[in-house]
mmCIF file of C-alpha atoms in Angstrom:
data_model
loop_
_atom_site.group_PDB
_atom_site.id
_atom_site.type_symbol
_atom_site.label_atom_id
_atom_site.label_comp_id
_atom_site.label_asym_id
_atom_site.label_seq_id
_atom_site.Cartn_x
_atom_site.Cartn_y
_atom_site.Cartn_z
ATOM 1 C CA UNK A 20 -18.486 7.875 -22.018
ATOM 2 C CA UNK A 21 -20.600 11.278 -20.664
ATOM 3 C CA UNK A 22 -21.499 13.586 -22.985
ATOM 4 C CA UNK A 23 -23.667 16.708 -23.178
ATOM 5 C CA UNK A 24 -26.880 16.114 -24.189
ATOM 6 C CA UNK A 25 -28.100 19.552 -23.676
ATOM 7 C CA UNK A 26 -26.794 22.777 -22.690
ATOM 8 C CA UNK A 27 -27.400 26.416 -23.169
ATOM 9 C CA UNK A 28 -26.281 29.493 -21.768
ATOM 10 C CA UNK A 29 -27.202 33.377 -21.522
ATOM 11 C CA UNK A 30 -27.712 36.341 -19.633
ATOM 12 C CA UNK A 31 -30.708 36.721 -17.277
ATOM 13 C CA UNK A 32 -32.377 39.852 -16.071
ATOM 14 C CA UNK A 33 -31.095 42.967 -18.317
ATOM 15 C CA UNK A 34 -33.269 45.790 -17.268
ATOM 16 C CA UNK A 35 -34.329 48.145 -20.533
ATOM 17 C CA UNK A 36 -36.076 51.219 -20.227
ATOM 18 C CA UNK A 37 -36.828 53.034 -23.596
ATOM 19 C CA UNK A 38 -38.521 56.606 -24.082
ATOM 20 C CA UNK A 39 -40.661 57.807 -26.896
ATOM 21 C CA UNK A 40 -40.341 61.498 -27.349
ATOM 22 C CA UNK A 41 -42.722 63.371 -29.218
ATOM 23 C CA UNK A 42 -40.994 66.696 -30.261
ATOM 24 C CA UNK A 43 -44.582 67.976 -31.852
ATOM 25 C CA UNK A 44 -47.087 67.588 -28.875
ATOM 26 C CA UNK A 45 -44.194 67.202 -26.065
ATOM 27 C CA UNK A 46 -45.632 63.331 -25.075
ATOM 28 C CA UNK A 47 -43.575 60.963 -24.368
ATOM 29 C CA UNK A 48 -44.243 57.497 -23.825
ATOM 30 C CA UNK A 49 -42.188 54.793 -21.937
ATOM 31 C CA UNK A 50 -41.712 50.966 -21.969
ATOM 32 C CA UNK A 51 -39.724 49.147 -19.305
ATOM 33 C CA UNK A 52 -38.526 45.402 -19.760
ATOM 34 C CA UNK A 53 -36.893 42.786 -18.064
ATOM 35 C CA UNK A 54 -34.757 40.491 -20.800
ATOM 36 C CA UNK A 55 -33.453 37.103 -20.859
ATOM 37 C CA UNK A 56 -31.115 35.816 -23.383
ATOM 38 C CA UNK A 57 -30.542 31.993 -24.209
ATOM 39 C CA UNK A 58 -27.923 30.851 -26.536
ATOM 40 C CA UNK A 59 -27.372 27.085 -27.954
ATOM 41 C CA UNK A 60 -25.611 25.944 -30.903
ATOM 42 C CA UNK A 61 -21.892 24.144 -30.975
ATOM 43 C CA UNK A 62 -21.365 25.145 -27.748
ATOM 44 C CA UNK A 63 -20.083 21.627 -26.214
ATOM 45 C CA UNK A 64 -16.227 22.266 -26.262
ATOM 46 C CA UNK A 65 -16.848 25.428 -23.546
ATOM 47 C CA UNK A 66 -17.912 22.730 -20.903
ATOM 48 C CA UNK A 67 -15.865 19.949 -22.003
ATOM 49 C CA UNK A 68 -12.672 21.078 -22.968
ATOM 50 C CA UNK A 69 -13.199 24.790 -21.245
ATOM 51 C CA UNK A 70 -12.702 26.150 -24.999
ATOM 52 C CA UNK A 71 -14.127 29.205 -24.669
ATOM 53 C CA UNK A 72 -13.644 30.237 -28.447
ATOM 54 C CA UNK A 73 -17.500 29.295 -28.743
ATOM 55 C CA UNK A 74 -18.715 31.415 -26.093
ATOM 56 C CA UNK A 75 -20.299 34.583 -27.294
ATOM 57 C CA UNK A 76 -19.817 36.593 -23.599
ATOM 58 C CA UNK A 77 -23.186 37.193 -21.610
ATOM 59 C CA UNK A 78 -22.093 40.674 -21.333
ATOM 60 C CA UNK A 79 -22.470 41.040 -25.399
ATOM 61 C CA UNK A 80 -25.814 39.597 -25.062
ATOM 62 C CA UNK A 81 -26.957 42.284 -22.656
ATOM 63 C CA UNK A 82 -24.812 45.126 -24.787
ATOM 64 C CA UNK A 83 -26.977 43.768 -27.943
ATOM 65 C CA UNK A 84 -30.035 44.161 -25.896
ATOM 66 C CA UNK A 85 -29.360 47.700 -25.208
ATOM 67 C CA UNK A 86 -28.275 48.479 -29.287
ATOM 68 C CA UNK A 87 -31.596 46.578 -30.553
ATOM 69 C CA UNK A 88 -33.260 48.043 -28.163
ATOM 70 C CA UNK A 89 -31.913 51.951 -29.497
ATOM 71 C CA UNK A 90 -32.138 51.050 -33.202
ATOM 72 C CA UNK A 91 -35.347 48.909 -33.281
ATOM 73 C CA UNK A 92 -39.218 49.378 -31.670
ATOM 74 C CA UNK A 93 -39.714 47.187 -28.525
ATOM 75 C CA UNK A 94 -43.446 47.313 -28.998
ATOM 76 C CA UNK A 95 -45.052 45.040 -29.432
ATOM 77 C CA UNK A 96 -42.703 42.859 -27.488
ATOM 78 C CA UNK A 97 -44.016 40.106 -29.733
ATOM 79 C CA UNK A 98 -41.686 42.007 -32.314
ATOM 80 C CA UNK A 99 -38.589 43.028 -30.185
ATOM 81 C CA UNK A 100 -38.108 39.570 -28.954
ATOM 82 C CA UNK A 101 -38.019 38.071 -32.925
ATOM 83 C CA UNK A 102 -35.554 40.854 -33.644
ATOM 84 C CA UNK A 103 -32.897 40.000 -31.193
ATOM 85 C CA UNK A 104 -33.251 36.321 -31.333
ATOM 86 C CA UNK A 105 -33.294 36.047 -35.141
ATOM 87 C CA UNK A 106 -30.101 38.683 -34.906
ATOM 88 C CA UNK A 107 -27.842 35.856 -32.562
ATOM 89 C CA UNK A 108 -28.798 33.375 -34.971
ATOM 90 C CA UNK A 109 -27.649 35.324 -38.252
ATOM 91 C CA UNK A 110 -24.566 36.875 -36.964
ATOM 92 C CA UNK A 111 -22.838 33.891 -34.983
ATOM 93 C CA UNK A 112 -22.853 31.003 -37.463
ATOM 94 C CA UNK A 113 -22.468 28.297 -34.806
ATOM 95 C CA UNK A 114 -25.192 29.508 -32.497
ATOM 96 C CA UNK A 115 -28.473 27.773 -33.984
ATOM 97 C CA UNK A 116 -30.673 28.531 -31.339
ATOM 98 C CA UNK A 117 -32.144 31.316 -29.484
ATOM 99 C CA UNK A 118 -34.348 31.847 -27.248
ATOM 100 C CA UNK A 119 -35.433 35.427 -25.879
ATOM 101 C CA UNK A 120 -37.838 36.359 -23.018
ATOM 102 C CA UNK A 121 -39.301 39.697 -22.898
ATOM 103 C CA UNK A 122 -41.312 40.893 -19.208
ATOM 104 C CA UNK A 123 -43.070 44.568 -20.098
ATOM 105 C CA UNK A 124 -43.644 46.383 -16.553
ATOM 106 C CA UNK A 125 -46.906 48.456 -16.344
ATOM 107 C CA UNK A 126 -46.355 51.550 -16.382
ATOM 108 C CA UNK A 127 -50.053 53.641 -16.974
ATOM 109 C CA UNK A 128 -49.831 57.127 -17.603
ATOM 110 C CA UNK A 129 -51.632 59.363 -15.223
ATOM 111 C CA UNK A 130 -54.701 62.006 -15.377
ATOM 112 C CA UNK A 131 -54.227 65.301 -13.975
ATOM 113 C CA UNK A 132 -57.225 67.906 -13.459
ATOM 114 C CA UNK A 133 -59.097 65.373 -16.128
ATOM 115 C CA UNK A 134 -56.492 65.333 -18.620
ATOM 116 C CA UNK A 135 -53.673 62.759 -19.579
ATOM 117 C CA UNK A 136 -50.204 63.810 -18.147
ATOM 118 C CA UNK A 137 -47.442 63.945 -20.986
ATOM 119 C CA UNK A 138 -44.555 62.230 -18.983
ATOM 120 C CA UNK A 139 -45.577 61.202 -15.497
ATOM 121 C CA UNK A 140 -46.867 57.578 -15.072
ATOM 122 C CA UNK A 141 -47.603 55.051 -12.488
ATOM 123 C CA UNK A 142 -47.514 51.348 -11.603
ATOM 124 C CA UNK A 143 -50.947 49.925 -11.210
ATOM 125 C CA UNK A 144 -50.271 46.653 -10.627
ATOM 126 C CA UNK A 145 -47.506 43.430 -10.718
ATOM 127 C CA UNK A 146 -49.329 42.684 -13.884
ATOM 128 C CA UNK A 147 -46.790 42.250 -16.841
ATOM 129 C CA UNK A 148 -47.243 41.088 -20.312
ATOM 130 C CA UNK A 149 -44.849 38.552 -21.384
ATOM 131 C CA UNK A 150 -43.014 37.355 -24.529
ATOM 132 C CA UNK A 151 -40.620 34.260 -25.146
ATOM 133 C CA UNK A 152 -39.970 34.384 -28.996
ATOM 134 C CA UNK A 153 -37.146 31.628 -29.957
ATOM 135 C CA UNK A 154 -35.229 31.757 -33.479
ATOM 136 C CA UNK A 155 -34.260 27.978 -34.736
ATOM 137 C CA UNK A 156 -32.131 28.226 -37.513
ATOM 138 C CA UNK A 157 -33.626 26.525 -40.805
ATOM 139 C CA UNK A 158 -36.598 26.686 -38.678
ATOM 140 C CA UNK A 159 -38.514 29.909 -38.229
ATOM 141 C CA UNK A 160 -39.653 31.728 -34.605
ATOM 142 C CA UNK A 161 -41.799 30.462 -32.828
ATOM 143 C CA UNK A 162 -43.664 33.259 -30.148
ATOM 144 C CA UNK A 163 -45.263 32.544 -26.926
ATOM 145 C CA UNK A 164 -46.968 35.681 -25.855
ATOM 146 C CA UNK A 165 -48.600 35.935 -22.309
ATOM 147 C CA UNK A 166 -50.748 37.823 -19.427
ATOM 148 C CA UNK A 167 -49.056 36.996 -16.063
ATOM 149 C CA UNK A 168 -49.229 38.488 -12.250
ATOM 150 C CA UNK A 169 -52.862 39.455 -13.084
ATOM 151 C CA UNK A 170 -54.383 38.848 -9.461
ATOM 152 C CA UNK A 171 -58.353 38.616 -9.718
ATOM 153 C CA UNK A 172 -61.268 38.042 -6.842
ATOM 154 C CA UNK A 173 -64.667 37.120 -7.068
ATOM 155 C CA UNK A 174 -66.445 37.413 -3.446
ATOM 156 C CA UNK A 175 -69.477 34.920 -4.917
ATOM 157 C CA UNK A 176 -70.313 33.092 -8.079
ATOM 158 C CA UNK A 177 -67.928 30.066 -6.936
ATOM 159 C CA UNK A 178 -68.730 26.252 -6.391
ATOM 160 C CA UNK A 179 -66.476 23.476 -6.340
ATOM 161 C CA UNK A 180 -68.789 19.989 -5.628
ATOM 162 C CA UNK A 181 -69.691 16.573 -6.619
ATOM 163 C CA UNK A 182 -65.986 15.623 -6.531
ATOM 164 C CA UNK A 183 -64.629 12.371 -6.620
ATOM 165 C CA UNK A 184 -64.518 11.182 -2.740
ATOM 166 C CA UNK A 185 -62.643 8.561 -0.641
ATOM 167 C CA UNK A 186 -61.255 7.574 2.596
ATOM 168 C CA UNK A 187 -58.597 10.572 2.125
ATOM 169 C CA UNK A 188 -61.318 13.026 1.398
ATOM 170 C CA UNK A 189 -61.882 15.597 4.189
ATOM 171 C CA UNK A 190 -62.909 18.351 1.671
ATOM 172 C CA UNK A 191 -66.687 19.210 1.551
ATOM 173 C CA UNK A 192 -68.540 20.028 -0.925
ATOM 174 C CA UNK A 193 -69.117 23.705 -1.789
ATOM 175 C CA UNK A 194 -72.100 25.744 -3.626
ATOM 176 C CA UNK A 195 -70.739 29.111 -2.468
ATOM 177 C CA UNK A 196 -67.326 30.265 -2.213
ATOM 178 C CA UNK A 197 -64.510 33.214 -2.759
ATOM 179 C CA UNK A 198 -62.546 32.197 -6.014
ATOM 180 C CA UNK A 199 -59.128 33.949 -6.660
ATOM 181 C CA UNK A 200 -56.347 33.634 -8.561
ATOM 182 C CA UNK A 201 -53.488 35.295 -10.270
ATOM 183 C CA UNK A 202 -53.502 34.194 -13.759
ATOM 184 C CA UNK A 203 -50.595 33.428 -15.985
ATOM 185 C CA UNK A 204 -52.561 32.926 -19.470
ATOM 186 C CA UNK A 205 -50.360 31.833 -22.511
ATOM 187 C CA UNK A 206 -51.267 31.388 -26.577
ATOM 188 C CA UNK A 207 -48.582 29.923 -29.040
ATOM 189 C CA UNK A 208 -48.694 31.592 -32.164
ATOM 190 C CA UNK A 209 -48.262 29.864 -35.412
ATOM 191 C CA UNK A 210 -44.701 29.700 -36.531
ATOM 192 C CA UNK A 211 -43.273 32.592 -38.674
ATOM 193 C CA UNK A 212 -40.684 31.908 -41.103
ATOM 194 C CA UNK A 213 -38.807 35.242 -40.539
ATOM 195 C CA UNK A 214 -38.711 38.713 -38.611
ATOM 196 C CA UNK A 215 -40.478 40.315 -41.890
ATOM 197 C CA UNK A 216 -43.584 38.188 -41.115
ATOM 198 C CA UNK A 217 -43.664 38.767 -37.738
ATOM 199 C CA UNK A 218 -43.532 41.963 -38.840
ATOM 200 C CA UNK A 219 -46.411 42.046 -40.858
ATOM 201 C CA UNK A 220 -48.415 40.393 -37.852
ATOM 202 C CA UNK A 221 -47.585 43.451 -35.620
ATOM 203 C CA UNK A 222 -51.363 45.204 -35.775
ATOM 204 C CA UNK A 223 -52.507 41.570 -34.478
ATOM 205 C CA UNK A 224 -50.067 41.003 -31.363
ATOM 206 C CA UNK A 225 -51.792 44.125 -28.961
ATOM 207 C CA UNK A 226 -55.165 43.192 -30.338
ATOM 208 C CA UNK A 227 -54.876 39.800 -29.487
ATOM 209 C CA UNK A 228 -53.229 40.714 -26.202
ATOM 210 C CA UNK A 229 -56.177 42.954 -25.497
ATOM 211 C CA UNK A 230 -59.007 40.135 -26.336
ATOM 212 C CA UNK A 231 -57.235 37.170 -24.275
ATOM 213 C CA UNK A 232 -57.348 39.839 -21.192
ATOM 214 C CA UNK A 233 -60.924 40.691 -21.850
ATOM 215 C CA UNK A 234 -62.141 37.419 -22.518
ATOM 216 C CA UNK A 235 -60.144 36.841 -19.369
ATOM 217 C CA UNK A 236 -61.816 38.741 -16.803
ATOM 218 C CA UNK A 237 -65.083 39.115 -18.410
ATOM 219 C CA UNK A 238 -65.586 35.244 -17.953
ATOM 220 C CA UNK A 239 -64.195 35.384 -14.556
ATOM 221 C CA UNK A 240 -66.635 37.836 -13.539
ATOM 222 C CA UNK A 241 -69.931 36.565 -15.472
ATOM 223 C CA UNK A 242 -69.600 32.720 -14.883
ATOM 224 C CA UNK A 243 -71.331 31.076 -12.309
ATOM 225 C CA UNK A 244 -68.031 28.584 -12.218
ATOM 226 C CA UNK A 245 -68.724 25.247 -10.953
ATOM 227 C CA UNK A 246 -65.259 24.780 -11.147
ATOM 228 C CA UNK A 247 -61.672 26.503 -12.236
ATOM 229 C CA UNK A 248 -60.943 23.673 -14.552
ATOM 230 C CA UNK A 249 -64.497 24.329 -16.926
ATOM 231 C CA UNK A 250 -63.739 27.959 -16.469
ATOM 232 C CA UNK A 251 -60.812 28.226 -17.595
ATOM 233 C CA UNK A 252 -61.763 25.448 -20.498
ATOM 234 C CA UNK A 253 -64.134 28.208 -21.646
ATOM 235 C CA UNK A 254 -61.808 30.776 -21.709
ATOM 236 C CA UNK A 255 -59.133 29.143 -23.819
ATOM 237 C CA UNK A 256 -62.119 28.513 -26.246
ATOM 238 C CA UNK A 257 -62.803 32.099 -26.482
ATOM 239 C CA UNK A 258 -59.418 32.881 -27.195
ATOM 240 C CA UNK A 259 -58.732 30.394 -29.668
ATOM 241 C CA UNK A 260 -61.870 31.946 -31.536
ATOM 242 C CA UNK A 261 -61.009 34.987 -31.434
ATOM 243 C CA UNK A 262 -57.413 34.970 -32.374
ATOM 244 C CA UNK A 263 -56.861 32.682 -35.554
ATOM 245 C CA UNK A 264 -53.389 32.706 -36.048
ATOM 246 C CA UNK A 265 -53.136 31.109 -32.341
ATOM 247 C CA UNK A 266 -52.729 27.470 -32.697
ATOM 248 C CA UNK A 267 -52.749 27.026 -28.599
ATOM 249 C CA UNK A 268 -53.465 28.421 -25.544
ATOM 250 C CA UNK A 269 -52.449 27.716 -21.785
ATOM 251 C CA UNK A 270 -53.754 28.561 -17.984
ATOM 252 C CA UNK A 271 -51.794 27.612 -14.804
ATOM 253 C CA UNK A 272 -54.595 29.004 -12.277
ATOM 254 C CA UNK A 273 -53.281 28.972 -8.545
ATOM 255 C CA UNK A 274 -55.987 29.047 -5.847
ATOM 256 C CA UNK A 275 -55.914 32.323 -3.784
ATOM 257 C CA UNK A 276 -57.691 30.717 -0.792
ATOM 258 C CA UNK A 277 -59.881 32.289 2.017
ATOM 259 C CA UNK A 278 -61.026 30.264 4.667
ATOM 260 C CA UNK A 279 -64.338 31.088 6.627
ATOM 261 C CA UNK A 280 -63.633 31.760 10.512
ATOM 262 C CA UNK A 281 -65.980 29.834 12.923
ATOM 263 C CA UNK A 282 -66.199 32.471 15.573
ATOM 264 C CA UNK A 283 -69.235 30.776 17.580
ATOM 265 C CA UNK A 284 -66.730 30.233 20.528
ATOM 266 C CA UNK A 285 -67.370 33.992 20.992
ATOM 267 C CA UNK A 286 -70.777 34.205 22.461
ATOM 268 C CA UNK A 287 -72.445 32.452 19.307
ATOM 269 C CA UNK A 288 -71.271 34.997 16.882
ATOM 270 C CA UNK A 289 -71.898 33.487 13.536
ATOM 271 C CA UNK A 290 -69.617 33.604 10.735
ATOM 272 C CA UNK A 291 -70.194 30.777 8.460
ATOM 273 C CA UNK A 292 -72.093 29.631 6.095
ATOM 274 C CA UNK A 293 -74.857 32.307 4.765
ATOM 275 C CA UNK A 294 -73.816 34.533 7.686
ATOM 276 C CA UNK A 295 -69.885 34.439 6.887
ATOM 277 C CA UNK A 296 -68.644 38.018 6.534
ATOM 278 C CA UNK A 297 -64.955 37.719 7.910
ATOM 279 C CA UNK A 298 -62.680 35.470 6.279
ATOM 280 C CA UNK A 299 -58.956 34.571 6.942
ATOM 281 C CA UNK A 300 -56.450 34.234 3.677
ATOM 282 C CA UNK A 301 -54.368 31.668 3.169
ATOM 283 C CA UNK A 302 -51.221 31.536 0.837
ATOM 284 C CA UNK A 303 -50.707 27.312 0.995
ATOM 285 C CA UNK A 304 -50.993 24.933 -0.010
ATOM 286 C CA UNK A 305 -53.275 25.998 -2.471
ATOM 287 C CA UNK A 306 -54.576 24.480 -5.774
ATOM 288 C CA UNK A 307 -52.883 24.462 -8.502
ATOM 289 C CA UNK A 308 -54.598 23.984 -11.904
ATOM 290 C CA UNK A 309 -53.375 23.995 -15.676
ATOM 291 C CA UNK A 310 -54.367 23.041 -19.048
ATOM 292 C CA UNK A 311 -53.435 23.389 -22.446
ATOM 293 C CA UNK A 312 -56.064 23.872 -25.237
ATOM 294 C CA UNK A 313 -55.287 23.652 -29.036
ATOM 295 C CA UNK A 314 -57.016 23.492 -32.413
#
């Protein structure tokens, strides 16, 4: 006989915008998200019998998005995303699961004649710092906090050689090269047994947000890489170092590549090698590479 062996249900993409108004200096101070809620629990009957008794509505999931988001800080994310999971998993009894995933959009306030504005910003980037914070009843939360979208270049300092090589291999070897990627970087907290210790964790979440990106592009920029794979080793021991309470910490590191034009065709014009100046981007296939580092 068929049964469900896994199922779960929610509402995508509810767009949040909060402001922080400052009646004493007149500064205010915005946060925009993108939220995703994901329900499971005894939930089986609403696919298999169409008993939607079990079925908290999508639209109450965005609706208690909007109210946590009024009567509750969304920053750090970290803590906003333990709120509203560990709030479906108190208030519906047969919901023990869920999962909430919290996208914060840059928005960077702007200087005018050498001073900060108090309500105008700008987007500097597709950059966005992520959360996915899941309540298990009996359990705890569990918090995945992330950098992704963060698109970096380095024109030198780039080698990729001494690879394994067979009759497939067309690939050369490489002691030179453009390296780019846009980096999603992850780091899996230790499990907290309620909201009130998340809480309490709430200095640590932007300071360890702020030491994964520096670590981040600091090692990007001063390694001589001889390969994405050992850089990105390095950085995940950084982080780990750094942040104690992380217990892991992930890359997935797409190649951004640029291929060197031969343009000798044109009346010997070189542009390879040591004399390569113009270079033509390519989107794919690219590389692809990932790793997961823990204690």
């Amino acid at each position: 006989m068929p049964q469900v062996s896994a199922a779960q249900y929610g509402k995508d993409n509810i767009r949040v915008y909060k402001v922080h108004k400052d009646a004493k200096t007149g500064v205010q101070t915005v946060v925009e998200m993108t939220v995703c809620v994901l329900l499971k629990g005894d939930i089986e009957t609403s696919y298999t019998k169409a008993d939607n008794s079990v079925v908290v509505a999508t639209d109450t999931m965005k609706n208690t998005v909007y109210i946590m988001a009024k009567q509750h800080p969304v920053t750090p994310p970290e803590l906003f995303g333990a709120i509203v999971a560990s709030h479906f998993v108190e208030k519906y009894k047969h919901i023990h699961s869920a999962c909430v995933k919290v996208v914060t959009h840059r928005w960077t306030r702007l200087t005018v004649a050498g001073e900060p504005h108090p309500h105008s910003f700008f987007r500097d980037g597709s950059e966005t710092r992520n959360v996915e914070a899941t309540a298990d009843e009996g359990k705890g939360i569990s918090i995945r906090s992330a950098i992704a979208g963060l698109l970096v270049l380095k024109s030198t300092g780039s080698a990729f050689h001494s690879f394994y090589k067979d009759e497939y291999t067309t690939l050369p070897d490489v002691y030179e090269r453009i390296l780019s990627t846009e980096v999603d970087c992850g780091w899996a907290w230790n499990t907290f047994s309620s909201v009130q210790e998340v809480q309490s964790t709430v200095p640590n979440f932007d300071k360890a947000w702020e030491s994964a990106r520096m670590i981040t592009l600091e090692t990007f920029a001063k390694e001589s890489s001889p390969s994405v794979q050992n850089t990105l080793y390095k950085m995940c021991e950084q982080i780990l170092e750094v942040v104690s309470e992380v217990k892991a910490v992930d890359y997935s590191l797409p190649n951004k590549h640029y291929f060197e034009i031969d343009l000798s065709w044109h009346k010997g014009l070189k542009n390879t090698g040591k004399d390569a100046e113009v270079y033509a981007p390519q989107s794919d296939p690219n590389g692809l590479i990932q790793c997961t580092v823990t204690r």
